[in-house]
Amino acid sequence: MAKVAVDVMLKPEILDPQGQAILRALPGLGFDQVTAVRQGKHFEVDIDAADAQAQVEKIAATLLANPVIEDFAVRFID
Amino acid sequence: MAKVAVDVMLKPEILDPQGQAILRALPGLGFDQVTAVRQGKHFEVDIDAADAQAQVEKIAATLLANPVIEDFAVRFID
């Protein structure tokens, strides 16, 4: 069985208000060296398939990400 | 400048209804080899600090994750 991580992020040209809210909150908490924050989604998928990477890429493109506004990256973690 | 990723996941003993909804949807889309899905959050933080890893771990514990119900992992991506 493979454990595969999928990270889904808004494309760089799409505004990310959640990330900007975090960035603005940081100096008040004493963290003034952060220059950018982007927020996305992280999925961990357990899959029993020989072609786990290809299957999970299809799942990401179909169900986990919106390819119009989001990019995704797939990587094995186990 | 360092680019650091933070992955925040619900602790394994905490129910993850979003992940379960995805898992239940997959067979109907032709993906019947997936045995588990967990959903979490992914952050990408740009930081100008010599101790980037330690700083981002503090940020994750303070602002990005709720340590009562969530675990987080920090890794450099650039």
Tab-separated table of N, CA and C in Angstrom:
chain	number	residue	atom	x	y	z
A	1	MET	N	0.829	-1.203	0.000
A	1	MET	CA	0.000	0.000	0.000
A	1	MET	C	0.866	1.256	0.000
A	2	ALA	N	0.487	2.224	-0.789
A	2	ALA	CA	1.247	3.474	-0.856
A	2	ALA	C	0.471	4.579	-0.154
A	3	LYS	N	1.215	5.451	0.540
A	3	LYS	CA	0.611	6.661	1.091
A	3	LYS	C	1.121	7.823	0.252
A	4	VAL	N	0.193	8.559	-0.330
A	4	VAL	CA	0.546	9.605	-1.276
A	4	VAL	C	-0.030	10.931	-0.773
A	5	ALA	N	0.798	11.971	-0.796
A	5	ALA	CA	0.336	13.301	-0.381
A	5	ALA	C	0.013	14.128	-1.617
A	6	VAL	N	-1.058	14.893	-1.531
A	6	VAL	CA	-1.413	15.834	-2.594
A	6	VAL	C	-1.501	17.226	-1.958
A	7	ASP	N	-0.709	18.158	-2.462
A	7	ASP	CA	-0.789	19.547	-2.008
A	7	ASP	C	-1.471	20.364	-3.090
A	8	VAL	N	-2.545	21.030	-2.731
A	8	VAL	CA	-3.310	21.834	-3.676
A	8	VAL	C	-3.161	23.304	-3.283
A	9	MET	N	-2.683	24.124	-4.208
A	9	MET	CA	-2.488	25.552	-3.931
A	9	MET	C	-3.194	26.373	-5.000
A	10	LEU	N	-3.730	27.513	-4.609
A	10	LEU	CA	-4.224	28.460	-5.600
A	10	LEU	C	-3.077	28.829	-6.538
A	11	LYS	N	-3.383	29.002	-7.819
A	11	LYS	CA	-2.360	29.442	-8.771
A	11	LYS	C	-1.792	30.788	-8.302
A	12	PRO	N	-0.524	31.067	-8.613
A	12	PRO	CA	0.111	32.288	-8.085
A	12	PRO	C	-0.646	33.572	-8.444
A	13	GLU	N	-1.333	33.573	-9.590
A	13	GLU	CA	-2.013	34.812	-9.996
A	13	GLU	C	-3.383	34.976	-9.333
A	14	ILE	N	-3.816	33.978	-8.553
A	14	ILE	CA	-5.119	34.070	-7.874
A	14	ILE	C	-4.907	34.614	-6.462
A	15	LEU	N	-5.694	35.605	-6.092
A	15	LEU	CA	-5.601	36.213	-4.768
A	15	LEU	C	-5.891	35.183	-3.682
A	16	ASP	N	-5.127	35.231	-2.586
A	16	ASP	CA	-5.293	34.274	-1.490
A	16	ASP	C	-5.569	35.039	-0.197
A	17	PRO	N	-6.835	35.373	0.070
A	17	PRO	CA	-7.132	36.196	1.246
A	17	PRO	C	-6.795	35.514	2.565
A	18	GLN	N	-6.888	34.183	2.633
A	18	GLN	CA	-6.534	33.505	3.890
A	18	GLN	C	-5.053	33.681	4.194
A	19	GLY	N	-4.221	33.471	3.162
A	19	GLY	CA	-2.781	33.654	3.349
A	19	GLY	C	-2.443	35.082	3.729
A	20	GLN	N	-3.128	36.044	3.119
A	20	GLN	CA	-2.842	37.447	3.429
A	20	GLN	C	-3.260	37.802	4.852
A	21	ALA	N	-4.351	37.221	5.322
A	21	ALA	CA	-4.782	37.477	6.701
A	21	ALA	C	-3.728	36.962	7.686
A	22	ILE	N	-3.190	35.767	7.397
A	22	ILE	CA	-2.145	35.213	8.266
A	22	ILE	C	-0.910	36.116	8.238
A	23	LEU	N	-0.501	36.533	7.028
A	23	LEU	CA	0.675	37.398	6.893
A	23	LEU	C	0.510	38.672	7.707
A	24	ARG	N	-0.690	39.250	7.672
A	24	ARG	CA	-0.911	40.503	8.409
A	24	ARG	C	-0.935	40.281	9.919
A	25	ALA	N	-1.307	39.077	10.359
A	25	ALA	CA	-1.380	38.815	11.801
A	25	ALA	C	0.000	38.570	12.414
A	26	LEU	N	0.972	38.136	11.604
A	26	LEU	CA	2.246	37.675	12.154
A	26	LEU	C	3.052	38.749	12.890
A	27	PRO	N	3.212	39.980	12.347
A	27	PRO	CA	4.030	40.959	13.079
A	27	PRO	C	3.510	41.209	14.495
A	28	GLY	N	2.213	41.234	14.663
A	28	GLY	CA	1.635	41.449	15.988
A	28	GLY	C	1.948	40.336	16.970
A	29	LEU	N	2.314	39.174	16.448
A	29	LEU	CA	2.687	38.040	17.307
A	29	LEU	C	4.203	37.933	17.460
A	30	GLY	N	4.933	38.908	16.934
A	30	GLY	CA	6.391	38.907	17.102
A	30	GLY	C	7.146	38.266	15.951
A	31	PHE	N	6.464	37.892	14.881
A	31	PHE	CA	7.137	37.273	13.735
A	31	PHE	C	7.189	38.292	12.607
A	32	ASP	N	8.300	39.026	12.494
A	32	ASP	CA	8.346	40.103	11.501
A	32	ASP	C	9.288	39.783	10.345
A	33	GLN	N	9.695	38.537	10.188
A	33	GLN	CA	10.614	38.186	9.098
A	33	GLN	C	9.929	37.416	7.979
A	34	VAL	N	8.621	37.229	8.088
A	34	VAL	CA	7.876	36.499	7.059
A	34	VAL	C	7.469	37.478	5.963
A	35	THR	N	7.747	37.116	4.709
A	35	THR	CA	7.457	38.033	3.605
A	35	THR	C	6.236	37.598	2.784
A	36	ALA	N	5.831	36.339	2.888
A	36	ALA	CA	4.647	35.891	2.146
A	36	ALA	C	4.095	34.621	2.792
A	37	VAL	N	2.780	34.468	2.736
A	37	VAL	CA	2.119	33.236	3.190
A	37	VAL	C	1.047	32.905	2.159
A	38	ARG	N	1.026	31.657	1.714
A	38	ARG	CA	-0.075	31.168	0.863
A	38	ARG	C	-0.681	29.956	1.560
A	39	GLN	N	-2.001	29.862	1.530
A	39	GLN	CA	-2.662	28.710	2.149
A	39	GLN	C	-3.278	27.817	1.088
A	40	GLY	N	-3.156	26.530	1.277
A	40	GLY	CA	-3.769	25.574	0.376
A	40	GLY	C	-4.307	24.388	1.147
A	41	LYS	N	-4.541	23.296	0.420
A	41	LYS	CA	-5.070	22.082	1.032
A	41	LYS	C	-4.052	20.962	0.918
A	42	HIS	N	-4.090	20.061	1.878
A	42	HIS	CA	-3.175	18.927	1.902
A	42	HIS	C	-4.017	17.668	2.087
A	43	PHE	N	-3.782	16.672	1.242
A	43	PHE	CA	-4.509	15.410	1.349
A	43	PHE	C	-3.515	14.270	1.507
A	44	GLU	N	-3.883	13.277	2.304
A	44	GLU	CA	-3.089	12.052	2.383
A	44	GLU	C	-3.978	10.900	1.956
A	45	VAL	N	-3.563	10.222	0.886
A	45	VAL	CA	-4.376	9.190	0.245
A	45	VAL	C	-3.650	7.851	0.377
A	46	ASP	N	-4.312	6.858	0.965
A	46	ASP	CA	-3.781	5.491	1.002
A	46	ASP	C	-4.369	4.747	-0.184
A	47	ILE	N	-3.514	4.137	-0.997
A	47	ILE	CA	-4.009	3.503	-2.214
A	47	ILE	C	-3.247	2.206	-2.463
A	48	ASP	N	-3.992	1.189	-2.882
A	48	ASP	CA	-3.480	-0.151	-3.194
A	48	ASP	C	-3.460	-0.308	-4.695
A	49	ALA	N	-2.495	0.265	-5.391
A	49	ALA	CA	-2.473	0.167	-6.847
A	49	ALA	C	-1.024	0.203	-7.313
A	50	ALA	N	-0.737	-0.540	-8.370
A	50	ALA	CA	0.616	-0.543	-8.912
A	50	ALA	C	0.964	0.837	-9.473
A	51	ASP	N	-0.044	1.480	-10.082
A	51	ASP	CA	0.181	2.801	-10.672
A	51	ASP	C	-0.367	3.895	-9.752
A	52	ALA	N	0.076	3.829	-8.477
A	52	ALA	CA	-0.480	4.733	-7.463
A	52	ALA	C	-0.314	6.198	-7.864
A	53	GLN	N	0.876	6.556	-8.328
A	53	GLN	CA	1.132	7.965	-8.681
A	53	GLN	C	0.155	8.451	-9.755
A	54	ALA	N	-0.003	7.656	-10.823
A	54	ALA	CA	-0.895	8.063	-11.916
A	54	ALA	C	-2.345	8.135	-11.444
A	55	GLN	N	-2.770	7.139	-10.639
A	55	GLN	CA	-4.138	7.141	-10.108
A	55	GLN	C	-4.395	8.385	-9.269
A	56	VAL	N	-3.450	8.703	-8.388
A	56	VAL	CA	-3.674	9.838	-7.480
A	56	VAL	C	-3.626	11.142	-8.259
A	57	GLU	N	-2.813	11.212	-9.313
A	57	GLU	CA	-2.826	12.432	-10.136
A	57	GLU	C	-4.198	12.621	-10.792
A	58	LYS	N	-4.811	11.499	-11.227
A	58	LYS	CA	-6.151	11.604	-11.813
A	58	LYS	C	-7.173	12.040	-10.765
A	59	ILE	N	-7.061	11.465	-9.557
A	59	ILE	CA	-7.984	11.828	-8.472
A	59	ILE	C	-7.840	13.318	-8.137
A	60	ALA	N	-6.599	13.775	-8.092
A	60	ALA	CA	-6.357	15.189	-7.754
A	60	ALA	C	-6.981	16.093	-8.806
A	61	ALA	N	-6.788	15.747	-10.067
A	61	ALA	CA	-7.296	16.603	-11.150
A	61	ALA	C	-8.822	16.557	-11.227
A	62	THR	N	-9.430	15.423	-10.800
A	62	THR	CA	-10.872	15.245	-10.914
A	62	THR	C	-11.623	15.808	-9.724
A	63	LEU	N	-11.079	15.552	-8.520
A	63	LEU	CA	-11.883	15.731	-7.307
A	63	LEU	C	-11.242	16.658	-6.286
A	64	LEU	N	-9.920	16.648	-6.172
A	64	LEU	CA	-9.286	17.376	-5.064
A	64	LEU	C	-8.960	18.819	-5.421
A	65	ALA	N	-8.640	19.059	-6.688
A	65	ALA	CA	-8.263	20.413	-7.104
A	65	ALA	C	-9.227	20.908	-8.166
A	66	ASN	N	-9.345	22.210	-8.254
A	66	ASN	CA	-10.062	22.861	-9.359
A	66	ASN	C	-8.994	23.392	-10.312
A	67	PRO	N	-8.755	22.689	-11.419
A	67	PRO	CA	-7.604	23.044	-12.277
A	67	PRO	C	-7.699	24.432	-12.896
A	68	VAL	N	-8.874	25.051	-12.844
A	68	VAL	CA	-8.994	26.413	-13.377
A	68	VAL	C	-8.222	27.405	-12.502
A	69	ILE	N	-8.310	27.224	-11.183
A	69	ILE	CA	-7.688	28.204	-10.280
A	69	ILE	C	-6.618	27.599	-9.383
A	70	GLU	N	-6.431	26.262	-9.422
A	70	GLU	CA	-5.498	25.633	-8.489
A	70	GLU	C	-4.468	24.764	-9.215
A	71	ASP	N	-3.274	24.706	-8.651
A	71	ASP	CA	-2.245	23.746	-9.059
A	71	ASP	C	-2.151	22.680	-7.981
A	72	PHE	N	-1.682	21.481	-8.369
A	72	PHE	CA	-1.465	20.458	-7.337
A	72	PHE	C	-0.150	19.741	-7.567
A	73	ALA	N	0.385	19.183	-6.480
A	73	ALA	CA	1.614	18.396	-6.530
A	73	ALA	C	1.366	17.093	-5.794
A	74	VAL	N	1.862	15.990	-6.358
A	74	VAL	CA	1.657	14.647	-5.800
A	74	VAL	C	3.020	14.087	-5.409
A	75	ARG	N	3.134	13.526	-4.197
A	75	ARG	CA	4.415	12.901	-3.807
A	75	ARG	C	4.148	11.749	-2.846
A	76	PHE	N	4.990	10.737	-2.928
A	76	PHE	CA	4.903	9.601	-2.017
A	76	PHE	C	5.418	10.013	-0.647
A	77	ILE	N	4.739	9.595	0.425
A	77	ILE	CA	5.277	9.874	1.755
A	77	ILE	C	5.611	8.586	2.499
A	78	ASP	N	5.190	7.428	2.026
A	78	ASP	CA	5.610	6.154	2.633
A	78	ASP	C	6.079	5.226	1.524
B	1	MET	N	16.511	33.942	1.311
B	1	MET	CA	15.132	33.714	1.740
B	1	MET	C	14.781	32.237	1.641
B	2	ALA	N	14.094	31.726	2.628
B	2	ALA	CA	13.687	30.324	2.628
B	2	ALA	C	12.195	30.222	2.357
B	3	LYS	N	11.824	29.197	1.604
B	3	LYS	CA	10.405	28.877	1.427
B	3	LYS	C	10.157	27.593	2.205
B	4	VAL	N	9.236	27.666	3.152
B	4	VAL	CA	9.004	26.562	4.078
B	4	VAL	C	7.545	26.135	3.964
B	5	ALA	N	7.330	24.828	3.870
B	5	ALA	CA	5.960	24.301	3.813
B	5	ALA	C	5.553	23.790	5.182
B	6	VAL	N	4.308	24.036	5.542
B	6	VAL	CA	3.742	23.496	6.779
B	6	VAL	C	2.502	22.697	6.398
B	7	ASP	N	2.489	21.423	6.766
B	7	ASP	CA	1.305	20.582	6.550
B	7	ASP	C	0.635	20.355	7.896
B	8	VAL	N	-0.629	20.705	7.977
B	8	VAL	CA	-1.392	20.570	9.221
B	8	VAL	C	-2.468	19.516	9.000
B	9	MET	N	-2.463	18.493	9.842
B	9	MET	CA	-3.442	17.405	9.718
B	9	MET	C	-4.138	17.196	11.056
B	10	LEU	N	-5.408	16.839	11.005
B	10	LEU	CA	-6.073	16.405	12.227
B	10	LEU	C	-5.330	15.207	12.807
B	11	LYS	N	-5.230	15.131	14.134
B	11	LYS	CA	-4.601	13.960	14.760
B	11	LYS	C	-5.360	12.701	14.321
B	12	PRO	N	-4.651	11.568	14.276
B	12	PRO	CA	-5.300	10.350	13.737
B	12	PRO	C	-6.576	9.953	14.484
B	13	GLU	N	-6.661	10.273	15.770
B	13	GLU	CA	-7.841	9.856	16.539
B	13	GLU	C	-9.018	10.814	16.368
B	14	ILE	N	-8.819	11.915	15.628
B	14	ILE	CA	-9.905	12.881	15.413
B	14	ILE	C	-10.597	12.562	14.088
B	15	LEU	N	-11.929	12.478	14.138
B	15	LEU	CA	-12.725	12.179	12.953
B	15	LEU	C	-12.510	13.246	11.875
B	16	ASP	N	-12.410	12.817	10.611
B	16	ASP	CA	-12.168	13.747	9.502
B	16	ASP	C	-13.289	13.603	8.473
B	17	PRO	N	-14.407	14.292	8.675
B	17	PRO	CA	-15.558	14.103	7.781
B	17	PRO	C	-15.271	14.507	6.333
B	18	GLN	N	-14.403	15.500	6.108
B	18	GLN	CA	-14.084	15.893	4.729
B	18	GLN	C	-13.375	14.756	4.008
B	19	GLY	N	-12.383	14.156	4.680
B	19	GLY	CA	-11.670	13.033	4.080
B	19	GLY	C	-12.604	11.867	3.810
B	20	GLN	N	-13.525	11.612	4.751
B	20	GLN	CA	-14.454	10.487	4.567
B	20	GLN	C	-15.406	10.740	3.401
B	21	ALA	N	-15.816	11.982	3.222
B	21	ALA	CA	-16.701	12.305	2.093
B	21	ALA	C	-15.979	12.048	0.763
B	22	ILE	N	-14.700	12.430	0.701
B	22	ILE	CA	-13.921	12.184	-0.526
B	22	ILE	C	-13.789	10.679	-0.761
B	23	LEU	N	-13.460	9.944	0.311
B	23	LEU	CA	-13.291	8.489	0.192
B	23	LEU	C	-14.567	7.838	-0.347
B	24	ARG	N	-15.714	8.284	0.140
B	24	ARG	CA	-16.980	7.694	-0.308
B	24	ARG	C	-17.307	8.065	-1.745
B	25	ALA	N	-16.821	9.209	-2.204
B	25	ALA	CA	-17.131	9.643	-3.573
B	25	ALA	C	-16.285	8.917	-4.617
B	26	LEU	N	-15.120	8.396	-4.221
B	26	LEU	CA	-14.165	7.890	-5.208
B	26	LEU	C	-14.648	6.682	-6.005
B	27	PRO	N	-15.262	5.645	-5.369
B	27	PRO	CA	-15.681	4.487	-6.178
B	27	PRO	C	-16.633	4.879	-7.309
B	28	GLY	N	-17.513	5.825	-7.062
B	28	GLY	CA	-18.449	6.279	-8.090
B	28	GLY	C	-17.758	6.952	-9.262
B	29	LEU	N	-16.525	7.413	-9.053
B	29	LEU	CA	-15.762	8.041	-10.127
B	29	LEU	C	-14.781	7.068	-10.777
B	30	GLY	N	-14.852	5.786	-10.360
B	30	GLY	CA	-13.991	4.772	-10.972
B	30	GLY	C	-12.694	4.516	-10.228
B	31	PHE	N	-12.526	5.117	-9.058
B	31	PHE	CA	-11.304	4.894	-8.272
B	31	PHE	C	-11.655	4.009	-7.087
B	32	ASP	N	-11.430	2.692	-7.234
B	32	ASP	CA	-11.857	1.791	-6.163
B	32	ASP	C	-10.685	1.174	-5.408
B	33	GLN	N	-9.486	1.732	-5.581
B	33	GLN	CA	-8.327	1.161	-4.887
B	33	GLN	C	-7.851	2.032	-3.722
B	34	VAL	N	-8.580	3.093	-3.458
B	34	VAL	CA	-8.192	3.979	-2.355
B	34	VAL	C	-8.800	3.451	-1.066
B	35	THR	N	-7.968	3.334	-0.009
B	35	THR	CA	-8.459	2.768	1.248
B	35	THR	C	-8.656	3.823	2.332
B	36	ALA	N	-8.049	4.988	2.181
B	36	ALA	CA	-8.229	6.042	3.190
B	36	ALA	C	-7.871	7.386	2.581
B	37	VAL	N	-8.580	8.416	3.016
B	37	VAL	CA	-8.249	9.800	2.631
B	37	VAL	C	-8.356	10.656	3.886
B	38	ARG	N	-7.351	11.474	4.138
B	38	ARG	CA	-7.421	12.469	5.221
B	38	ARG	C	-7.155	13.828	4.598
B	39	GLN	N	-7.906	14.839	5.014
B	39	GLN	CA	-7.692	16.180	4.487
B	39	GLN	C	-7.110	17.089	5.556
B	40	GLY	N	-6.171	17.909	5.158
B	40	GLY	CA	-5.598	18.889	6.079
B	40	GLY	C	-5.325	20.185	5.356
B	41	LYS	N	-4.469	21.007	5.955
B	41	LYS	CA	-4.132	22.304	5.381
B	41	LYS	C	-2.656	22.331	5.022
B	42	HIS	N	-2.340	23.115	4.004
B	42	HIS	CA	-0.961	23.245	3.535
B	42	HIS	C	-0.656	24.739	3.462
B	43	PHE	N	0.463	25.144	4.038
B	43	PHE	CA	0.876	26.550	3.991
B	43	PHE	C	2.265	26.637	3.381
B	44	GLU	N	2.488	27.687	2.608
B	44	GLU	CA	3.837	27.972	2.117
B	44	GLU	C	4.233	29.345	2.638
B	45	VAL	N	5.313	29.364	3.419
B	45	VAL	CA	5.744	30.565	4.130
B	45	VAL	C	7.109	30.977	3.597
B	46	ASP	N	7.220	32.226	3.126
B	46	ASP	CA	8.528	32.782	2.745
B	46	ASP	C	9.061	33.547	3.937
B	47	ILE	N	10.277	33.235	4.349
B	47	ILE	CA	10.810	33.862	5.560
B	47	ILE	C	12.286	34.184	5.378
B	48	ASP	N	12.671	35.367	5.869
B	48	ASP	CA	14.055	35.867	5.822
B	48	ASP	C	14.647	35.760	7.215
B	49	ALA	N	15.061	34.564	7.618
B	49	ALA	CA	15.597	34.425	8.974
B	49	ALA	C	16.629	33.310	8.963
B	50	ALA	N	17.679	33.481	9.770
B	50	ALA	CA	18.708	32.438	9.855
B	50	ALA	C	18.108	31.168	10.466
B	51	ASP	N	17.202	31.345	11.424
B	51	ASP	CA	16.591	30.197	12.100
B	51	ASP	C	15.176	29.963	11.546
B	52	ALA	N	15.088	29.869	10.209
B	52	ALA	CA	13.783	29.779	9.554
B	52	ALA	C	12.967	28.593	10.075
B	53	GLN	N	13.597	27.441	10.197
B	53	GLN	CA	12.866	26.242	10.636
B	53	GLN	C	12.244	26.456	12.027
B	54	ALA	N	13.049	26.962	12.950
B	54	ALA	CA	12.549	27.169	14.320
B	54	ALA	C	11.437	28.221	14.333
B	55	GLN	N	11.624	29.312	13.588
B	55	GLN	CA	10.604	30.369	13.519
B	55	GLN	C	9.290	29.813	12.979
B	56	VAL	N	9.378	29.049	11.888
B	56	VAL	CA	8.141	28.549	11.271
B	56	VAL	C	7.482	27.509	12.172
B	57	GLU	N	8.276	26.739	12.909
B	57	GLU	CA	7.660	25.803	13.865
B	57	GLU	C	6.866	26.557	14.930
B	58	LYS	N	7.424	27.694	15.379
B	58	LYS	CA	6.693	28.506	16.367
B	58	LYS	C	5.420	29.078	15.756
B	59	ILE	N	5.520	29.558	14.505
B	59	ILE	CA	4.338	30.119	13.824
B	59	ILE	C	3.263	29.043	13.670
B	60	ALA	N	3.693	27.837	13.290
B	60	ALA	CA	2.733	26.744	13.102
B	60	ALA	C	2.024	26.426	14.413
B	61	ALA	N	2.798	26.344	15.488
B	61	ALA	CA	2.208	25.978	16.784
B	61	ALA	C	1.308	27.086	17.318
B	62	THR	N	1.596	28.351	16.946
B	62	THR	CA	0.862	29.489	17.491
B	62	THR	C	-0.384	29.808	16.677
B	63	LEU	N	-0.234	29.768	15.346
B	63	LEU	CA	-1.253	30.384	14.491
B	63	LEU	C	-1.840	29.431	13.460
B	64	LEU	N	-1.027	28.506	12.939
B	64	LEU	CA	-1.496	27.710	11.795
B	64	LEU	C	-2.214	26.436	12.231
B	65	ALA	N	-1.794	25.858	13.350
B	65	ALA	CA	-2.391	24.604	13.808
B	65	ALA	C	-3.016	24.799	15.180
B	66	ASN	N	-4.000	23.982	15.473
B	66	ASN	CA	-4.552	23.896	16.822
B	66	ASN	C	-3.970	22.644	17.455
B	67	PRO	N	-2.963	22.800	18.331
B	67	PRO	CA	-2.225	21.622	18.819
B	67	PRO	C	-3.082	20.644	19.624
B	68	VAL	N	-4.271	21.068	20.020
B	68	VAL	CA	-5.149	20.144	20.751
B	68	VAL	C	-5.653	19.043	19.820
B	69	ILE	N	-5.983	19.412	18.586
B	69	ILE	CA	-6.585	18.424	17.689
B	69	ILE	C	-5.766	18.188	16.413
B	70	GLU	N	-4.696	18.972	16.214
B	70	GLU	CA	-3.950	18.869	14.956
B	70	GLU	C	-2.455	18.634	15.192
B	71	ASP	N	-1.841	17.888	14.278
B	71	ASP	CA	-0.387	17.758	14.207
B	71	ASP	C	0.095	18.577	13.014
B	72	PHE	N	1.372	19.015	13.060
B	72	PHE	CA	1.907	19.702	11.888
B	72	PHE	C	3.322	19.223	11.589
B	73	ALA	N	3.711	19.379	10.332
B	73	ALA	CA	5.057	19.033	9.883
B	73	ALA	C	5.602	20.216	9.093
B	74	VAL	N	6.878	20.540	9.311
B	74	VAL	CA	7.528	21.681	8.668
B	74	VAL	C	8.666	21.155	7.806
B	75	ARG	N	8.747	21.621	6.552
B	75	ARG	CA	9.868	21.203	5.698
B	75	ARG	C	10.224	22.314	4.725
B	76	PHE	N	11.517	22.398	4.408
B	76	PHE	CA	11.983	23.367	3.423
B	76	PHE	C	11.580	22.899	2.030
B	77	ILE	N	11.129	23.823	1.179
B	77	ILE	CA	10.846	23.419	-0.196
B	77	ILE	C	11.743	24.147	-1.195
B	78	ASP	N	12.458	25.195	-0.752
B	78	ASP	CA	13.439	25.851	-1.635
B	78	ASP	C	14.757	26.000	-0.889
